[in-house]
mmCIF file of C-alpha atoms in Angstrom:
data_model
loop_
_atom_site.group_PDB
_atom_site.id
_atom_site.type_symbol
_atom_site.label_atom_id
_atom_site.label_comp_id
_atom_site.label_asym_id
_atom_site.label_seq_id
_atom_site.Cartn_x
_atom_site.Cartn_y
_atom_site.Cartn_z
ATOM 1 C CA UNK A 528 -13.923 -20.658 75.197
ATOM 2 C CA UNK A 529 -16.031 -18.223 77.216
ATOM 3 C CA UNK A 530 -18.164 -21.110 78.435
ATOM 4 C CA UNK A 531 -15.048 -22.994 79.490
ATOM 5 C CA UNK A 532 -13.744 -19.958 81.413
ATOM 6 C CA UNK A 533 -17.101 -19.431 83.096
ATOM 7 C CA UNK A 534 -17.475 -23.089 83.984
ATOM 8 C CA UNK A 535 -13.939 -23.200 85.339
ATOM 9 C CA UNK A 536 -14.543 -20.147 87.493
ATOM 10 C CA UNK A 537 -17.708 -21.631 88.936
ATOM 11 C CA UNK A 538 -15.928 -24.909 89.717
ATOM 12 C CA UNK A 539 -13.017 -23.061 91.328
ATOM 13 C CA UNK A 540 -15.399 -21.062 93.525
ATOM 14 C CA UNK A 541 -17.206 -24.271 94.443
ATOM 15 C CA UNK A 542 -13.928 -25.974 95.382
ATOM 16 C CA UNK A 543 -12.643 -23.062 97.465
ATOM 17 C CA UNK A 544 -15.899 -22.625 99.316
ATOM 18 C CA UNK A 545 -16.265 -26.368 99.854
ATOM 19 C CA UNK A 546 -12.750 -26.650 101.292
ATOM 20 C CA UNK A 547 -13.507 -24.081 103.974
ATOM 21 C CA UNK A 548 -16.763 -25.844 104.818
ATOM 22 C CA UNK A 549 -15.035 -29.225 105.053
ATOM 23 C CA UNK A 550 -12.494 -27.700 107.454
ATOM 24 C CA UNK A 551 -15.346 -26.686 109.755
ATOM 25 C CA UNK A 552 -15.238 -22.993 108.857
ATOM 26 C CA UNK A 553 -18.192 -20.949 107.679
ATOM 27 C CA UNK A 554 -17.085 -19.381 104.370
ATOM 28 C CA UNK A 555 -18.102 -15.968 103.058
ATOM 29 C CA UNK A 556 -17.127 -15.613 99.397
ATOM 30 C CA UNK A 557 -17.387 -12.127 97.872
ATOM 31 C CA UNK A 558 -16.068 -11.726 94.326
ATOM 32 C CA UNK A 559 -14.832 -8.319 93.241
ATOM 33 C CA UNK A 560 -16.903 -8.258 90.097
ATOM 34 C CA UNK A 561 -18.657 -5.308 88.437
ATOM 35 C CA UNK A 562 -21.010 -7.624 86.524
ATOM 36 C CA UNK A 563 -21.710 -10.631 88.784
ATOM 37 C CA UNK A 564 -22.873 -13.680 86.843
ATOM 38 C CA UNK A 565 -25.934 -15.414 88.373
ATOM 39 C CA UNK A 566 -24.566 -18.948 87.856
ATOM 40 C CA UNK A 567 -22.062 -18.209 90.632
ATOM 41 C CA UNK A 568 -24.893 -17.698 93.137
ATOM 42 C CA UNK A 569 -24.768 -21.204 94.721
ATOM 43 C CA UNK A 570 -21.044 -20.789 95.494
ATOM 44 C CA UNK A 571 -20.790 -17.056 96.186
ATOM 45 C CA UNK A 572 -22.354 -15.655 99.329
ATOM 46 C CA UNK A 573 -22.475 -11.926 98.570
ATOM 47 C CA UNK A 574 -22.238 -10.016 95.257
ATOM 48 C CA UNK A 575 -21.157 -6.380 94.924
ATOM 49 C CA UNK A 576 -24.200 -4.497 93.614
ATOM 50 C CA UNK A 577 -22.241 -2.327 91.212
ATOM 51 C CA UNK A 578 -25.335 -2.018 89.013
ATOM 52 C CA UNK A 579 -27.226 -0.049 91.682
ATOM 53 C CA UNK A 580 -24.191 2.125 92.349
ATOM 54 C CA UNK A 581 -24.009 3.035 88.650
ATOM 55 C CA UNK A 582 -27.740 3.771 88.554
ATOM 56 C CA UNK A 583 -27.433 6.141 91.527
ATOM 57 C CA UNK A 584 -24.606 7.992 89.780
ATOM 58 C CA UNK A 585 -26.466 8.268 86.494
ATOM 59 C CA UNK A 586 -29.646 9.471 88.205
ATOM 60 C CA UNK A 587 -27.610 12.141 89.986
ATOM 61 C CA UNK A 588 -25.903 13.238 86.778
ATOM 62 C CA UNK A 589 -29.329 13.441 85.083
ATOM 63 C CA UNK A 590 -30.392 16.206 87.481
ATOM 64 C CA UNK A 591 -33.931 14.866 87.905
ATOM 65 C CA UNK A 592 -36.568 16.521 90.049
ATOM 66 C CA UNK A 593 -37.120 14.637 93.336
ATOM 67 C CA UNK A 594 -40.470 13.176 92.204
ATOM 68 C CA UNK A 595 -38.980 11.857 88.961
ATOM 69 C CA UNK A 596 -35.876 10.639 90.781
ATOM 70 C CA UNK A 597 -37.985 8.627 93.255
ATOM 71 C CA UNK A 598 -40.119 7.135 90.460
ATOM 72 C CA UNK A 599 -37.148 6.077 88.326
ATOM 73 C CA UNK A 600 -35.206 4.614 91.243
ATOM 74 C CA UNK A 601 -38.279 2.731 92.483
ATOM 75 C CA UNK A 602 -38.858 1.354 88.981
ATOM 76 C CA UNK A 603 -35.248 0.188 88.680
ATOM 77 C CA UNK A 604 -35.176 -1.429 92.141
ATOM 78 C CA UNK A 605 -38.455 -3.198 91.403
ATOM 79 C CA UNK A 606 -37.089 -4.601 88.134
ATOM 80 C CA UNK A 607 -33.821 -5.594 89.782
ATOM 81 C CA UNK A 608 -35.772 -7.482 92.430
ATOM 82 C CA UNK A 609 -37.885 -9.309 89.838
ATOM 83 C CA UNK A 610 -34.798 -10.431 87.912
ATOM 84 C CA UNK A 611 -32.739 -11.566 90.915
ATOM 85 C CA UNK A 612 -32.175 -15.344 91.219
ATOM 86 C CA UNK A 613 -33.048 -17.013 94.505
ATOM 87 C CA UNK A 614 -30.127 -16.966 96.920
ATOM 88 C CA UNK A 615 -28.397 -14.057 95.154
ATOM 89 C CA UNK A 616 -27.467 -11.636 97.970
ATOM 90 C CA UNK A 617 -26.331 -8.113 97.043
ATOM 91 C CA UNK A 618 -23.777 -5.965 98.850
ATOM 92 C CA UNK A 619 -25.164 -2.428 98.706
ATOM 93 C CA UNK A 620 -22.824 0.578 98.887
ATOM 94 C CA UNK A 621 -22.374 4.259 98.042
ATOM 95 C CA UNK A 622 -18.613 4.048 97.613
ATOM 96 C CA UNK A 623 -15.537 1.846 97.732
ATOM 97 C CA UNK A 624 -11.762 2.268 97.380
ATOM 98 C CA UNK A 625 -12.074 2.732 93.602
ATOM 99 C CA UNK A 626 -15.068 5.068 93.403
ATOM 100 C CA UNK A 627 -13.785 7.354 96.146
ATOM 101 C CA UNK A 628 -10.270 7.758 94.787
ATOM 102 C CA UNK A 629 -10.115 7.600 90.997
ATOM 103 C CA UNK A 630 -13.145 6.389 89.050
ATOM 104 C CA UNK A 631 -16.766 7.535 88.396
ATOM 105 C CA UNK A 632 -17.681 10.104 91.065
ATOM 106 C CA UNK A 633 -14.128 10.199 92.513
ATOM 107 C CA UNK A 634 -15.492 11.424 95.846
ATOM 108 C CA UNK A 635 -17.006 10.396 99.135
ATOM 109 C CA UNK A 636 -20.772 9.902 99.093
ATOM 110 C CA UNK A 637 -21.420 12.959 101.267
ATOM 111 C CA UNK A 638 -19.374 15.141 98.912
ATOM 112 C CA UNK A 639 -20.999 13.787 95.742
ATOM 113 C CA UNK A 640 -24.654 13.489 96.778
ATOM 114 C CA UNK A 641 -24.657 16.073 99.572
ATOM 115 C CA UNK A 642 -25.016 15.208 103.237
ATOM 116 C CA UNK A 643 -28.780 14.749 103.523
ATOM 117 C CA UNK A 644 -29.246 12.885 100.247
ATOM 118 C CA UNK A 645 -26.352 10.555 101.065
ATOM 119 C CA UNK A 646 -27.954 9.789 104.430
ATOM 120 C CA UNK A 647 -31.297 9.115 102.721
ATOM 121 C CA UNK A 648 -29.605 6.732 100.280
ATOM 122 C CA UNK A 649 -27.791 4.947 103.123
ATOM 123 C CA UNK A 650 -31.170 4.431 104.799
ATOM 124 C CA UNK A 651 -32.545 3.062 101.522
ATOM 125 C CA UNK A 652 -29.705 0.607 100.820
ATOM 126 C CA UNK A 653 -29.658 -0.539 104.449
ATOM 127 C CA UNK A 654 -33.371 -1.377 104.617
ATOM 128 C CA UNK A 655 -34.015 -2.963 101.213
ATOM 129 C CA UNK A 656 -32.950 -6.550 100.582
ATOM 130 C CA UNK A 657 -29.234 -7.292 100.675
ATOM 131 C CA UNK A 658 -26.427 -6.208 102.991
ATOM 132 C CA UNK A 659 -25.188 -2.616 103.409
ATOM 133 C CA UNK A 660 -21.453 -1.912 103.176
ATOM 134 C CA UNK A 661 -19.575 1.156 104.393
ATOM 135 C CA UNK A 662 -16.247 2.149 102.933
ATOM 136 C CA UNK A 663 -13.784 2.899 105.737
ATOM 137 C CA UNK A 664 -14.201 6.519 106.739
ATOM 138 C CA UNK A 665 -17.845 6.898 105.688
ATOM 139 C CA UNK A 666 -18.733 6.745 109.368
ATOM 140 C CA UNK A 667 -16.105 9.300 110.424
ATOM 141 C CA UNK A 668 -13.898 11.347 108.116
ATOM 142 C CA UNK A 669 -11.231 11.586 110.820
ATOM 143 C CA UNK A 670 -10.384 7.924 110.158
ATOM 144 C CA UNK A 671 -8.622 8.965 106.945
ATOM 145 C CA UNK A 672 -7.605 12.468 108.082
ATOM 146 C CA UNK A 673 -10.365 14.150 106.120
ATOM 147 C CA UNK A 674 -12.594 17.134 106.780
ATOM 148 C CA UNK A 675 -15.892 15.309 106.245
ATOM 149 C CA UNK A 676 -18.631 14.582 108.771
ATOM 150 C CA UNK A 677 -18.738 12.302 111.800
ATOM 151 C CA UNK A 678 -21.738 10.040 111.117
ATOM 152 C CA UNK A 679 -21.137 7.406 113.767
ATOM 153 C CA UNK A 680 -24.328 8.228 115.662
ATOM 154 C CA UNK A 681 -26.340 8.155 112.423
ATOM 155 C CA UNK A 682 -25.056 4.712 111.449
ATOM 156 C CA UNK A 683 -25.467 3.321 114.966
ATOM 157 C CA UNK A 684 -29.142 4.294 114.896
ATOM 158 C CA UNK A 685 -29.666 3.028 111.333
ATOM 159 C CA UNK A 686 -27.992 -0.340 111.851
ATOM 160 C CA UNK A 687 -29.741 -0.811 115.191
ATOM 161 C CA UNK A 688 -33.082 -0.308 113.399
ATOM 162 C CA UNK A 689 -32.067 -2.757 110.677
ATOM 163 C CA UNK A 690 -30.981 -5.385 113.192
ATOM 164 C CA UNK A 691 -34.098 -4.904 115.302
ATOM 165 C CA UNK A 692 -36.798 -4.825 112.657
ATOM 166 C CA UNK A 693 -35.570 -6.361 109.375
ATOM 167 C CA UNK A 694 -33.584 -9.383 108.239
ATOM 168 C CA UNK A 695 -32.883 -11.012 104.878
ATOM 169 C CA UNK A 696 -35.818 -13.390 105.315
ATOM 170 C CA UNK A 697 -38.139 -10.441 104.753
ATOM 171 C CA UNK A 698 -39.402 -10.126 101.205
ATOM 172 C CA UNK A 699 -39.675 -6.733 99.507
ATOM 173 C CA UNK A 700 -42.593 -5.021 97.778
ATOM 174 C CA UNK A 701 -42.249 -1.566 96.207
ATOM 175 C CA UNK A 702 -44.942 1.104 95.927
ATOM 176 C CA UNK A 703 -45.191 3.911 93.370
ATOM 177 C CA UNK A 704 -46.194 7.003 95.344
ATOM 178 C CA UNK A 705 -46.153 9.684 92.633
ATOM 179 C CA UNK A 706 -44.159 11.859 95.039
ATOM 180 C CA UNK A 707 -40.530 12.313 96.084
ATOM 181 C CA UNK A 708 -41.012 9.474 98.581
ATOM 182 C CA UNK A 709 -39.631 5.992 97.874
ATOM 183 C CA UNK A 710 -41.936 3.515 99.609
ATOM 184 C CA UNK A 711 -41.531 -0.221 100.136
ATOM 185 C CA UNK A 712 -42.585 -2.964 102.515
ATOM 186 C CA UNK A 713 -40.500 -5.753 104.026
ATOM 187 C CA UNK A 714 -42.721 -8.787 104.563
ATOM 188 C CA UNK A 715 -42.261 -12.073 106.427
ATOM 189 C CA UNK A 716 -45.401 -14.122 107.007
ATOM 190 C CA UNK A 717 -47.962 -11.822 108.642
ATOM 191 C CA UNK A 718 -45.262 -9.358 109.664
ATOM 192 C CA UNK A 719 -45.024 -6.158 107.651
ATOM 193 C CA UNK A 720 -42.528 -3.327 107.985
ATOM 194 C CA UNK A 721 -43.244 -0.197 105.959
ATOM 195 C CA UNK A 722 -40.296 1.997 104.964
ATOM 196 C CA UNK A 723 -40.468 5.431 103.351
ATOM 197 C CA UNK A 724 -37.481 7.521 102.284
ATOM 198 C CA UNK A 725 -37.965 11.099 101.124
ATOM 199 C CA UNK A 726 -35.551 12.011 98.332
ATOM 200 C CA UNK A 727 -36.389 15.709 98.517
ATOM 201 C CA UNK A 728 -34.965 18.306 100.926
ATOM 202 C CA UNK A 729 -38.553 19.462 101.401
ATOM 203 C CA UNK A 730 -41.239 17.710 103.459
ATOM 204 C CA UNK A 731 -43.359 15.299 101.429
ATOM 205 C CA UNK A 732 -46.316 12.955 101.897
ATOM 206 C CA UNK A 733 -47.495 9.710 100.339
ATOM 207 C CA UNK A 734 -50.446 7.319 100.705
ATOM 208 C CA UNK A 735 -50.328 4.713 103.469
ATOM 209 C CA UNK A 736 -50.473 1.314 101.726
ATOM 210 C CA UNK A 737 -51.719 -0.880 104.576
ATOM 211 C CA UNK A 738 -54.307 1.164 106.395
ATOM 212 C CA UNK A 739 -53.998 1.935 110.090
ATOM 213 C CA UNK A 740 -52.098 0.747 113.141
ATOM 214 C CA UNK A 741 -48.728 2.185 112.136
ATOM 215 C CA UNK A 742 -46.057 3.334 114.543
ATOM 216 C CA UNK A 743 -42.900 5.256 113.642
ATOM 217 C CA UNK A 744 -39.975 3.300 115.126
ATOM 218 C CA UNK A 745 -37.091 5.015 113.281
ATOM 219 C CA UNK A 746 -36.754 8.499 111.814
ATOM 220 C CA UNK A 747 -39.555 11.060 111.765
ATOM 221 C CA UNK A 748 -43.055 10.824 110.295
ATOM 222 C CA UNK A 749 -46.638 11.971 110.857
ATOM 223 C CA UNK A 750 -49.708 9.826 110.128
ATOM 224 C CA UNK A 751 -52.898 11.588 109.051
ATOM 225 C CA UNK A 752 -56.350 10.294 108.177
#
C-alpha cells in the first residue's frame, strides 16, 4: 500500500510538471514536505530542507560551545552532502509560516538565535549548495508590524555576493577547522571560492586550506602568514 501511494505521488508530480512543460512554461515544483523522498527528485525542482532546520534548532537547544557547535554542524552538513542524490536541490531557511507562529521555536530567527548568530546562519545557508529562502518579514520587521530589525541592507549585500561569486554548479567541500569557524569551498573546474563563517561572538582564526592569493570579497577577514 505504501509503495502504491508513493508511486502514485511520483506519477502525479511527473504528470503535473510535464503538463506545464508541454504548455511552454518552465515549472518549479516545491512540495511542502518535512521528509522529502529522494525518488521525487526527477520531478520536483526544490525540496524544503526541514532536516537542516531541525538540526539548527537542536544544536541551539543543546547549548554547545562555539567550537563544538561548528564541528557538529560541519559534520552534519558534510554527511548530508554525501547522502544527497544528484539533482536534489534543497531550499534552505531559518523560518517559515509554521515555525515562526506555532511550532518548534515559535519565533523569528533573530529572536531565537540572536541577531548576530542569525545573520551568520543566513550567510551559511545562502553560500552552501541549495537555494536560500526568506520568510516574509525576515528582511524587515515592519512588513508584519513587528519590532524586529531592518535587515534589507544585509540581505542585499549577501545575495549580491551569492549572485556574483557562487551558483549551483559549484560543488562543495567542507573543512574541519577545530575552531568556532565553519569553513567550506565552492568549486567549479579550476575556480575555487573559500567561505568561512564564525559561529562565535568573539574573533576567531582558522587555517587557510588553499595557500595564498586570497582576497576578501564579502564580509571582513585578515590573512596572516
